[in-house]
Amino acid sequence: MKKLLSTLLVLGLACQVWAQADLPRVIILATGGTIAGAGASADRAGYTAGKIPIDDLIGTIPSVKKIANISGEQIASVGSQDMTIEIWKKLAIRANEIFANNEADAIVVTHGTDTQEETAYFLDLVIPSDKPVVLTGSMRPATAISADGPKNLYDAITVAIHPDTKGRGVLVSFNEGIFDAREVMKMSTTKTNAFDSPNTGAVGQAYDGRVEYYSNSVREVNPPKPIVLTADTKLPRVDIVYMYADAPADQIDFLISKKVDGLVIAGVGNGNFNKAYMDAVKRAVAAGIIVCRASRAPSGRVVLHDEINDEELGTIVSDDLTPQKARVLLMLALTRSKDKKQLQEAFFTY
């Protein structure tokens, strides 16, 4: 009898191991953010971001072990207002290494919400693999009443392991919505439904363990020849200048003096700016700085050669990229060319 029980136990353990081996492998790359935040009180808004390690976050959703083999790595522990290009590079290098070495079938990135859209788009431009990469986070810290982090993390994992996610580029999974990295934007300062894509809407939904897709991105994803990043890669400096009524040109002139590589103007309306900016942009172009016209409006596109003659002025346009994402693309594109026709084509392609 004891021998029979022992045999059954061994067989049971073997079946469990085999079942685990059949599950998709997901590596979670953690960067901190509110999802890893801890506060002094569950009913107060104040908290410190990035305090809880990734293994503890995974522990909040034990049921996920039934659908995937999960492991976590701590890349950084910052609030995303402190996100840096150096952390972006670490994420990109590690993600590409994971896929090149077949260490996982998908990657989930936990990230603060403030700059999540920028990180998502950066990764979208530098990861050539068609394996899923999904970012998520939370609006409430882990110690808060009704924290949204565990649900968002569980949903992100279900999105990452879904077969229809492959080949869609980098995605953001948040509050049951699935968003394209290029299109997503943080729309609220504090609400749990903080993200949306003003121009296109969500591409899908994650709910109750199910994933449904409605649409595909029409832009290029998983670039076949991405920028190859190393720890020593130095990206060009690109700054954003905000346009507003009666804005002086001091900031543009200061950045000219700093010899920046590129400028994105967050213009009004269709990427417009006043005479002071116009004259300063001419000085920037004459100094060899690439100037991209974007808009502070949350939706719509900046049209080439419309109210402003870009060919005459020597500027390019962001199309429908927000200023913060136009900066990301311009930084990467400038590592390959300063030719304005090629740079403009990059904005129409990606």
PDB file of C-alpha atoms in Angstrom, residues 21-281:
ATOM      1  CA  ALA A  21       6.446  22.804 -18.600  1.00  0.00           C
ATOM      2  CA  ASP A  22       3.593  23.206 -21.095  1.00  0.00           C
ATOM      3  CA  LEU A  23       2.632  26.645 -19.802  1.00  0.00           C
ATOM      4  CA  PRO A  24       3.865  29.777 -21.614  1.00  0.00           C
ATOM      5  CA  ARG A  25       6.918  31.401 -20.058  1.00  0.00           C
ATOM      6  CA  VAL A  26       6.583  35.037 -19.012  1.00  0.00           C
ATOM      7  CA  ILE A  27       9.335  37.218 -17.582  1.00  0.00           C
ATOM      8  CA  ILE A  28       8.198  40.341 -15.752  1.00  0.00           C
ATOM      9  CA  LEU A  29      10.655  43.240 -15.952  1.00  0.00           C
ATOM     10  CA  ALA A  30       9.875  45.596 -13.080  1.00  0.00           C
ATOM     11  CA  THR A  31      10.760  49.288 -12.997  1.00  0.00           C
ATOM     12  CA  GLY A  32       8.844  50.470  -9.912  1.00  0.00           C
ATOM     13  CA  GLY A  33       5.946  52.879 -10.203  1.00  0.00           C
ATOM     14  CA  THR A  34       2.670  53.133  -8.313  1.00  0.00           C
ATOM     15  CA  ILE A  35       1.975  49.428  -8.839  1.00  0.00           C
ATOM     16  CA  ALA A  36       4.922  48.830  -6.508  1.00  0.00           C
ATOM     17  CA  GLY A  37       4.056  51.778  -4.276  1.00  0.00           C
ATOM     18  CA  ALA A  38       3.481  51.714  -0.528  1.00  0.00           C
ATOM     19  CA  GLY A  39       1.626  54.279   1.562  1.00  0.00           C
ATOM     20  CA  ALA A  40       1.369  55.003   5.271  1.00  0.00           C
ATOM     21  CA  SER A  41      -2.385  54.406   5.222  1.00  0.00           C
ATOM     22  CA  ALA A  42      -4.719  52.344   3.033  1.00  0.00           C
ATOM     23  CA  ASP A  43      -7.266  55.163   2.822  1.00  0.00           C
ATOM     24  CA  ARG A  44      -4.918  58.042   1.919  1.00  0.00           C
ATOM     25  CA  ALA A  45      -3.604  59.039  -1.488  1.00  0.00           C
ATOM     26  CA  GLY A  46      -0.001  59.653  -0.465  1.00  0.00           C
ATOM     27  CA  TYR A  47       2.556  56.924  -1.148  1.00  0.00           C
ATOM     28  CA  THR A  48       6.130  56.228  -2.241  1.00  0.00           C
ATOM     29  CA  ALA A  49       6.533  54.599  -5.647  1.00  0.00           C
ATOM     30  CA  GLY A  50       8.718  51.576  -6.329  1.00  0.00           C
ATOM     31  CA  LYS A  51       8.953  50.231  -2.766  1.00  0.00           C
ATOM     32  CA  ILE A  52       7.626  46.693  -3.298  1.00  0.00           C
ATOM     33  CA  PRO A  53       9.841  44.147  -5.129  1.00  0.00           C
ATOM     34  CA  ILE A  54       8.494  42.267  -8.136  1.00  0.00           C
ATOM     35  CA  ASP A  55       8.402  38.875  -6.379  1.00  0.00           C
ATOM     36  CA  ASP A  56       5.977  40.322  -3.826  1.00  0.00           C
ATOM     37  CA  LEU A  57       3.786  41.722  -6.615  1.00  0.00           C
ATOM     38  CA  ILE A  58       3.643  38.324  -8.299  1.00  0.00           C
ATOM     39  CA  GLY A  59       2.625  36.886  -4.928  1.00  0.00           C
ATOM     40  CA  THR A  60      -0.553  39.009  -4.968  1.00  0.00           C
ATOM     41  CA  ILE A  61      -1.913  36.988  -7.904  1.00  0.00           C
ATOM     42  CA  PRO A  62      -1.179  33.331  -7.054  1.00  0.00           C
ATOM     43  CA  SER A  63      -3.786  32.068  -9.540  1.00  0.00           C
ATOM     44  CA  VAL A  64      -1.598  33.279 -12.412  1.00  0.00           C
ATOM     45  CA  LYS A  65       0.634  30.247 -11.881  1.00  0.00           C
ATOM     46  CA  LYS A  66      -2.155  28.144 -13.390  1.00  0.00           C
ATOM     47  CA  ILE A  67      -1.842  29.907 -16.749  1.00  0.00           C
ATOM     48  CA  ALA A  68       1.871  30.763 -17.069  1.00  0.00           C
ATOM     49  CA  ASN A  69       5.357  30.099 -15.751  1.00  0.00           C
ATOM     50  CA  ILE A  70       6.211  33.455 -14.220  1.00  0.00           C
ATOM     51  CA  SER A  71       9.545  34.903 -13.136  1.00  0.00           C
ATOM     52  CA  GLY A  72      10.487  38.466 -12.305  1.00  0.00           C
ATOM     53  CA  GLU A  73      13.508  40.717 -12.627  1.00  0.00           C
ATOM     54  CA  GLN A  74      13.974  44.117 -11.016  1.00  0.00           C
ATOM     55  CA  ILE A  75      15.348  46.497 -13.662  1.00  0.00           C
ATOM     56  CA  ALA A  76      14.728  49.673 -11.628  1.00  0.00           C
ATOM     57  CA  SER A  77      12.690  50.911  -8.661  1.00  0.00           C
ATOM     58  CA  VAL A  78      11.573  54.441  -9.544  1.00  0.00           C
ATOM     59  CA  GLY A  79       8.456  56.478  -9.950  1.00  0.00           C
ATOM     60  CA  SER A  80       8.074  56.969 -13.687  1.00  0.00           C
ATOM     61  CA  GLN A  81       8.511  60.734 -13.345  1.00  0.00           C
ATOM     62  CA  ASP A  82      12.143  59.698 -12.761  1.00  0.00           C
ATOM     63  CA  MET A  83      12.316  57.383 -15.773  1.00  0.00           C
ATOM     64  CA  THR A  84      15.552  57.854 -17.719  1.00  0.00           C
ATOM     65  CA  ILE A  85      17.020  56.951 -21.080  1.00  0.00           C
ATOM     66  CA  GLU A  86      19.485  54.721 -19.209  1.00  0.00           C
ATOM     67  CA  ILE A  87      16.608  52.651 -17.806  1.00  0.00           C
ATOM     68  CA  TRP A  88      15.006  52.556 -21.272  1.00  0.00           C
ATOM     69  CA  LYS A  89      18.250  51.121 -22.631  1.00  0.00           C
ATOM     70  CA  LYS A  90      18.429  48.510 -19.853  1.00  0.00           C
ATOM     71  CA  LEU A  91      14.868  47.424 -20.602  1.00  0.00           C
ATOM     72  CA  ALA A  92      15.464  47.226 -24.344  1.00  0.00           C
ATOM     73  CA  ILE A  93      18.775  45.388 -24.041  1.00  0.00           C
ATOM     74  CA  ARG A  94      17.339  42.859 -21.585  1.00  0.00           C
ATOM     75  CA  ALA A  95      14.151  42.327 -23.620  1.00  0.00           C
ATOM     76  CA  ASN A  96      16.110  41.695 -26.810  1.00  0.00           C
ATOM     77  CA  GLU A  97      18.442  39.351 -24.906  1.00  0.00           C
ATOM     78  CA  ILE A  98      15.490  37.381 -23.502  1.00  0.00           C
ATOM     79  CA  PHE A  99      14.002  36.825 -26.942  1.00  0.00           C
ATOM     80  CA  ALA A 100      17.345  36.151 -28.648  1.00  0.00           C
ATOM     81  CA  ASN A 101      18.156  33.448 -26.068  1.00  0.00           C
ATOM     82  CA  ASN A 102      14.606  32.038 -26.034  1.00  0.00           C
ATOM     83  CA  GLU A 103      14.324  32.620 -22.297  1.00  0.00           C
ATOM     84  CA  ALA A 104      10.624  33.469 -22.462  1.00  0.00           C
ATOM     85  CA  ASP A 105       7.613  33.485 -24.742  1.00  0.00           C
ATOM     86  CA  ALA A 106       6.493  36.934 -23.630  1.00  0.00           C
ATOM     87  CA  ILE A 107       7.545  39.891 -21.486  1.00  0.00           C
ATOM     88  CA  VAL A 108       5.455  42.044 -19.151  1.00  0.00           C
ATOM     89  CA  VAL A 109       6.869  45.361 -17.941  1.00  0.00           C
ATOM     90  CA  THR A 110       5.542  46.929 -14.740  1.00  0.00           C
ATOM     91  CA  HIS A 111       5.896  50.688 -14.913  1.00  0.00           C
ATOM     92  CA  GLY A 112       4.645  53.926 -13.415  1.00  0.00           C
ATOM     93  CA  THR A 113       1.870  55.622 -15.349  1.00  0.00           C
ATOM     94  CA  ASP A 114       3.344  59.123 -15.760  1.00  0.00           C
ATOM     95  CA  THR A 115       5.720  58.193 -18.595  1.00  0.00           C
ATOM     96  CA  GLN A 116       4.463  54.702 -19.416  1.00  0.00           C
ATOM     97  CA  GLU A 117       3.353  55.785 -22.894  1.00  0.00           C
ATOM     98  CA  GLU A 118       6.869  57.027 -23.730  1.00  0.00           C
ATOM     99  CA  THR A 119       8.571  53.847 -22.530  1.00  0.00           C
ATOM    100  CA  ALA A 120       6.080  51.712 -24.452  1.00  0.00           C
ATOM    101  CA  TYR A 121       6.730  53.604 -27.686  1.00  0.00           C
ATOM    102  CA  PHE A 122      10.501  53.548 -27.184  1.00  0.00           C
ATOM    103  CA  LEU A 123      10.443  49.767 -26.757  1.00  0.00           C
ATOM    104  CA  ASP A 124       8.127  49.463 -29.756  1.00  0.00           C
ATOM    105  CA  LEU A 125      10.814  51.075 -31.920  1.00  0.00           C
ATOM    106  CA  VAL A 126      13.783  49.006 -30.714  1.00  0.00           C
ATOM    107  CA  ILE A 127      12.457  45.455 -30.220  1.00  0.00           C
ATOM    108  CA  PRO A 128      12.364  43.501 -33.518  1.00  0.00           C
ATOM    109  CA  SER A 129      10.913  40.269 -32.102  1.00  0.00           C
ATOM    110  CA  ASP A 130       7.238  39.591 -32.765  1.00  0.00           C
ATOM    111  CA  LYS A 131       6.898  37.992 -29.328  1.00  0.00           C
ATOM    112  CA  PRO A 132       4.550  39.933 -27.028  1.00  0.00           C
ATOM    113  CA  VAL A 133       5.720  42.801 -24.837  1.00  0.00           C
ATOM    114  CA  VAL A 134       3.005  44.274 -22.607  1.00  0.00           C
ATOM    115  CA  LEU A 135       3.308  47.195 -20.184  1.00  0.00           C
ATOM    116  CA  THR A 136       1.052  47.765 -17.216  1.00  0.00           C
ATOM    117  CA  GLY A 137       0.913  49.623 -13.925  1.00  0.00           C
ATOM    118  CA  SER A 138      -1.643  51.037 -11.538  1.00  0.00           C
ATOM    119  CA  MET A 139      -3.165  54.268 -10.341  1.00  0.00           C
ATOM    120  CA  ARG A 140      -3.396  53.144  -6.716  1.00  0.00           C
ATOM    121  CA  PRO A 141      -0.466  51.893  -4.646  1.00  0.00           C
ATOM    122  CA  ALA A 142      -0.304  48.269  -3.565  1.00  0.00           C
ATOM    123  CA  THR A 143      -1.246  49.203   0.016  1.00  0.00           C
ATOM    124  CA  ALA A 144      -4.395  51.145  -0.955  1.00  0.00           C
ATOM    125  CA  ILE A 145      -8.006  50.092  -0.557  1.00  0.00           C
ATOM    126  CA  SER A 146      -9.088  48.416  -3.800  1.00  0.00           C
ATOM    127  CA  ALA A 147      -5.611  48.581  -5.340  1.00  0.00           C
ATOM    128  CA  ASP A 148      -5.835  48.124  -9.107  1.00  0.00           C
ATOM    129  CA  GLY A 149      -2.314  46.756  -9.557  1.00  0.00           C
ATOM    130  CA  PRO A 150      -2.972  43.011  -9.076  1.00  0.00           C
ATOM    131  CA  LYS A 151      -5.861  43.015 -11.564  1.00  0.00           C
ATOM    132  CA  ASN A 152      -3.885  45.030 -14.116  1.00  0.00           C
ATOM    133  CA  LEU A 153      -0.883  42.715 -13.736  1.00  0.00           C
ATOM    134  CA  TYR A 154      -3.038  39.599 -14.120  1.00  0.00           C
ATOM    135  CA  ASP A 155      -4.697  41.067 -17.227  1.00  0.00           C
ATOM    136  CA  ALA A 156      -1.317  42.038 -18.705  1.00  0.00           C
ATOM    137  CA  ILE A 157      -0.112  38.456 -18.312  1.00  0.00           C
ATOM    138  CA  THR A 158      -3.253  37.080 -19.962  1.00  0.00           C
ATOM    139  CA  VAL A 159      -2.737  39.520 -22.841  1.00  0.00           C
ATOM    140  CA  ALA A 160       0.948  38.582 -23.131  1.00  0.00           C
ATOM    141  CA  ILE A 161       0.267  34.837 -23.393  1.00  0.00           C
ATOM    142  CA  HIS A 162      -2.675  35.124 -25.786  1.00  0.00           C
ATOM    143  CA  PRO A 163      -1.782  33.744 -29.258  1.00  0.00           C
ATOM    144  CA  ASP A 164      -3.361  36.730 -31.041  1.00  0.00           C
ATOM    145  CA  THR A 165      -0.997  39.158 -29.272  1.00  0.00           C
ATOM    146  CA  LYS A 166       2.003  37.962 -31.250  1.00  0.00           C
ATOM    147  CA  GLY A 167       3.149  40.400 -33.949  1.00  0.00           C
ATOM    148  CA  ARG A 168       1.204  43.400 -32.632  1.00  0.00           C
ATOM    149  CA  GLY A 169       4.224  45.286 -31.342  1.00  0.00           C
ATOM    150  CA  VAL A 170       4.394  46.627 -27.792  1.00  0.00           C
ATOM    151  CA  LEU A 171       1.039  47.009 -26.021  1.00  0.00           C
ATOM    152  CA  VAL A 172      -0.259  48.645 -22.853  1.00  0.00           C
ATOM    153  CA  SER A 173      -2.828  46.710 -20.802  1.00  0.00           C
ATOM    154  CA  PHE A 174      -4.662  48.872 -18.303  1.00  0.00           C
ATOM    155  CA  ASN A 175      -8.084  48.905 -16.646  1.00  0.00           C
ATOM    156  CA  GLU A 176      -9.207  46.062 -18.934  1.00  0.00           C
ATOM    157  CA  GLY A 177      -8.298  48.010 -22.094  1.00  0.00           C
ATOM    158  CA  ILE A 178      -5.539  46.994 -24.506  1.00  0.00           C
ATOM    159  CA  PHE A 179      -3.777  49.886 -26.236  1.00  0.00           C
ATOM    160  CA  ASP A 180      -1.233  50.208 -29.022  1.00  0.00           C
ATOM    161  CA  ALA A 181       2.064  51.679 -27.764  1.00  0.00           C
ATOM    162  CA  ARG A 182       2.135  54.349 -30.464  1.00  0.00           C
ATOM    163  CA  GLU A 183      -1.399  55.543 -29.820  1.00  0.00           C
ATOM    164  CA  VAL A 184      -1.841  55.292 -26.047  1.00  0.00           C
ATOM    165  CA  MET A 185      -1.867  58.388 -23.852  1.00  0.00           C
ATOM    166  CA  LYS A 186      -2.414  59.027 -20.166  1.00  0.00           C
ATOM    167  CA  MET A 187      -5.667  60.985 -20.001  1.00  0.00           C
ATOM    168  CA  SER A 188      -6.317  61.358 -16.266  1.00  0.00           C
ATOM    169  CA  THR A 189      -4.166  62.348 -13.326  1.00  0.00           C
ATOM    170  CA  THR A 190      -5.791  60.060 -10.752  1.00  0.00           C
ATOM    171  CA  LYS A 191      -8.626  57.928 -12.183  1.00  0.00           C
ATOM    172  CA  THR A 192      -8.131  54.185 -12.617  1.00  0.00           C
ATOM    173  CA  ASN A 193      -9.234  54.428 -16.263  1.00  0.00           C
ATOM    174  CA  ALA A 194      -6.268  56.705 -16.869  1.00  0.00           C
ATOM    175  CA  PHE A 195      -5.319  55.557 -20.383  1.00  0.00           C
ATOM    176  CA  ASP A 196      -6.923  55.890 -23.780  1.00  0.00           C
ATOM    177  CA  SER A 197      -5.935  56.308 -27.419  1.00  0.00           C
ATOM    178  CA  PRO A 198      -7.619  59.551 -28.542  1.00  0.00           C
ATOM    179  CA  ASN A 199      -7.116  58.979 -32.274  1.00  0.00           C
ATOM    180  CA  THR A 200      -7.877  55.269 -32.555  1.00  0.00           C
ATOM    181  CA  GLY A 201      -9.364  53.932 -29.336  1.00  0.00           C
ATOM    182  CA  ALA A 202      -8.375  50.666 -27.661  1.00  0.00           C
ATOM    183  CA  VAL A 203      -7.301  47.770 -29.894  1.00  0.00           C
ATOM    184  CA  GLY A 204      -8.853  45.225 -27.555  1.00  0.00           C
ATOM    185  CA  GLN A 205     -10.104  44.245 -24.135  1.00  0.00           C
ATOM    186  CA  ALA A 206      -8.966  41.928 -21.350  1.00  0.00           C
ATOM    187  CA  TYR A 207     -11.788  40.825 -19.084  1.00  0.00           C
ATOM    188  CA  ASP A 208     -12.414  37.841 -16.817  1.00  0.00           C
ATOM    189  CA  GLY A 209      -9.369  36.019 -18.201  1.00  0.00           C
ATOM    190  CA  ARG A 210     -10.454  36.533 -21.815  1.00  0.00           C
ATOM    191  CA  VAL A 211      -8.694  38.622 -24.444  1.00  0.00           C
ATOM    192  CA  GLU A 212     -10.536  40.096 -27.433  1.00  0.00           C
ATOM    193  CA  TYR A 213      -9.013  42.231 -30.193  1.00  0.00           C
ATOM    194  CA  TYR A 214     -10.948  44.732 -32.303  1.00  0.00           C
ATOM    195  CA  SER A 215      -8.287  46.202 -34.583  1.00  0.00           C
ATOM    196  CA  ASN A 216      -4.641  46.210 -35.662  1.00  0.00           C
ATOM    197  CA  SER A 217      -2.136  49.036 -35.880  1.00  0.00           C
ATOM    198  CA  VAL A 218      -1.653  50.361 -39.401  1.00  0.00           C
ATOM    199  CA  ARG A 219       1.893  51.491 -38.574  1.00  0.00           C
ATOM    200  CA  GLU A 220       5.014  49.371 -38.787  1.00  0.00           C
ATOM    201  CA  VAL A 221       5.771  47.308 -35.671  1.00  0.00           C
ATOM    202  CA  ASN A 222       8.638  44.950 -34.799  1.00  0.00           C
ATOM    203  CA  PRO A 223      11.084  46.884 -37.015  1.00  0.00           C
ATOM    204  CA  PRO A 224      13.310  44.441 -38.938  1.00  0.00           C
ATOM    205  CA  LYS A 225      16.333  46.730 -38.611  1.00  0.00           C
ATOM    206  CA  PRO A 226      15.947  48.531 -35.279  1.00  0.00           C
ATOM    207  CA  ILE A 227      18.496  50.773 -33.648  1.00  0.00           C
ATOM    208  CA  VAL A 228      20.961  48.441 -31.916  1.00  0.00           C
ATOM    209  CA  LEU A 229      21.346  49.641 -28.352  1.00  0.00           C
ATOM    210  CA  THR A 230      24.241  48.891 -26.019  1.00  0.00           C
ATOM    211  CA  ALA A 231      25.055  50.181 -22.553  1.00  0.00           C
ATOM    212  CA  ASP A 232      27.411  52.690 -24.220  1.00  0.00           C
ATOM    213  CA  THR A 233      24.887  53.982 -26.769  1.00  0.00           C
ATOM    214  CA  LYS A 234      24.475  57.747 -26.481  1.00  0.00           C
ATOM    215  CA  LEU A 235      21.229  59.002 -27.940  1.00  0.00           C
ATOM    216  CA  PRO A 236      20.967  62.495 -29.442  1.00  0.00           C
ATOM    217  CA  ARG A 237      19.517  65.181 -27.208  1.00  0.00           C
ATOM    218  CA  VAL A 238      16.020  66.245 -28.215  1.00  0.00           C
ATOM    219  CA  ASP A 239      14.008  68.734 -26.136  1.00  0.00           C
ATOM    220  CA  ILE A 240      10.365  69.808 -26.135  1.00  0.00           C
ATOM    221  CA  VAL A 241       9.284  73.446 -26.061  1.00  0.00           C
ATOM    222  CA  TYR A 242       5.665  74.294 -25.241  1.00  0.00           C
ATOM    223  CA  MET A 243       3.815  76.984 -27.167  1.00  0.00           C
ATOM    224  CA  TYR A 244       1.214  79.196 -25.486  1.00  0.00           C
ATOM    225  CA  ALA A 245      -0.323  82.631 -25.989  1.00  0.00           C
ATOM    226  CA  ASP A 246       2.336  85.356 -26.225  1.00  0.00           C
ATOM    227  CA  ALA A 247       5.164  82.871 -25.541  1.00  0.00           C
ATOM    228  CA  PRO A 248       8.678  84.378 -25.742  1.00  0.00           C
ATOM    229  CA  ALA A 249      11.454  82.600 -27.634  1.00  0.00           C
ATOM    230  CA  ASP A 250      13.866  82.446 -24.693  1.00  0.00           C
ATOM    231  CA  GLN A 251      13.663  78.662 -24.266  1.00  0.00           C
ATOM    232  CA  ILE A 252      14.389  77.995 -27.934  1.00  0.00           C
ATOM    233  CA  ASP A 253      17.357  80.359 -27.928  1.00  0.00           C
ATOM    234  CA  PHE A 254      18.673  78.747 -24.748  1.00  0.00           C
ATOM    235  CA  LEU A 255      18.476  75.297 -26.350  1.00  0.00           C
ATOM    236  CA  ILE A 256      20.233  76.600 -29.453  1.00  0.00           C
ATOM    237  CA  SER A 257      23.045  77.738 -27.171  1.00  0.00           C
ATOM    238  CA  LYS A 258      23.155  74.236 -25.656  1.00  0.00           C
ATOM    239  CA  LYS A 259      23.649  72.809 -29.167  1.00  0.00           C
ATOM    240  CA  VAL A 260      20.858  70.259 -28.860  1.00  0.00           C
ATOM    241  CA  ASP A 261      20.353  67.837 -31.732  1.00  0.00           C
ATOM    242  CA  GLY A 262      16.621  68.254 -32.088  1.00  0.00           C
ATOM    243  CA  LEU A 263      13.647  70.285 -30.944  1.00  0.00           C
ATOM    244  CA  VAL A 264       9.988  69.332 -30.795  1.00  0.00           C
ATOM    245  CA  ILE A 265       7.629  72.300 -30.654  1.00  0.00           C
ATOM    246  CA  ALA A 266       4.388  71.460 -28.843  1.00  0.00           C
ATOM    247  CA  GLY A 267       2.504  73.974 -30.937  1.00  0.00           C
ATOM    248  CA  VAL A 268      -1.080  75.154 -30.728  1.00  0.00           C
ATOM    249  CA  GLY A 269      -3.736  73.749 -33.046  1.00  0.00           C
ATOM    250  CA  ASN A 270      -2.150  72.345 -36.186  1.00  0.00           C
ATOM    251  CA  GLY A 271       1.367  72.666 -34.764  1.00  0.00           C
ATOM    252  CA  ASN A 272       1.312  76.437 -35.068  1.00  0.00           C
ATOM    253  CA  PHE A 273       3.392  78.994 -33.207  1.00  0.00           C
ATOM    254  CA  ASN A 274       3.722  82.774 -32.976  1.00  0.00           C
ATOM    255  CA  LYS A 275       6.166  85.117 -34.732  1.00  0.00           C
ATOM    256  CA  ALA A 276       8.664  85.000 -31.842  1.00  0.00           C
ATOM    257  CA  TYR A 277       8.807  81.219 -32.130  1.00  0.00           C
ATOM    258  CA  MET A 278       8.891  81.391 -35.908  1.00  0.00           C
ATOM    259  CA  ASP A 279      11.991  83.592 -35.862  1.00  0.00           C
ATOM    260  CA  ALA A 280      13.632  81.413 -33.209  1.00  0.00           C
ATOM    261  CA  VAL A 281      12.872  78.229 -35.174  1.00  0.00           C
TER     262      VAL A 281
END
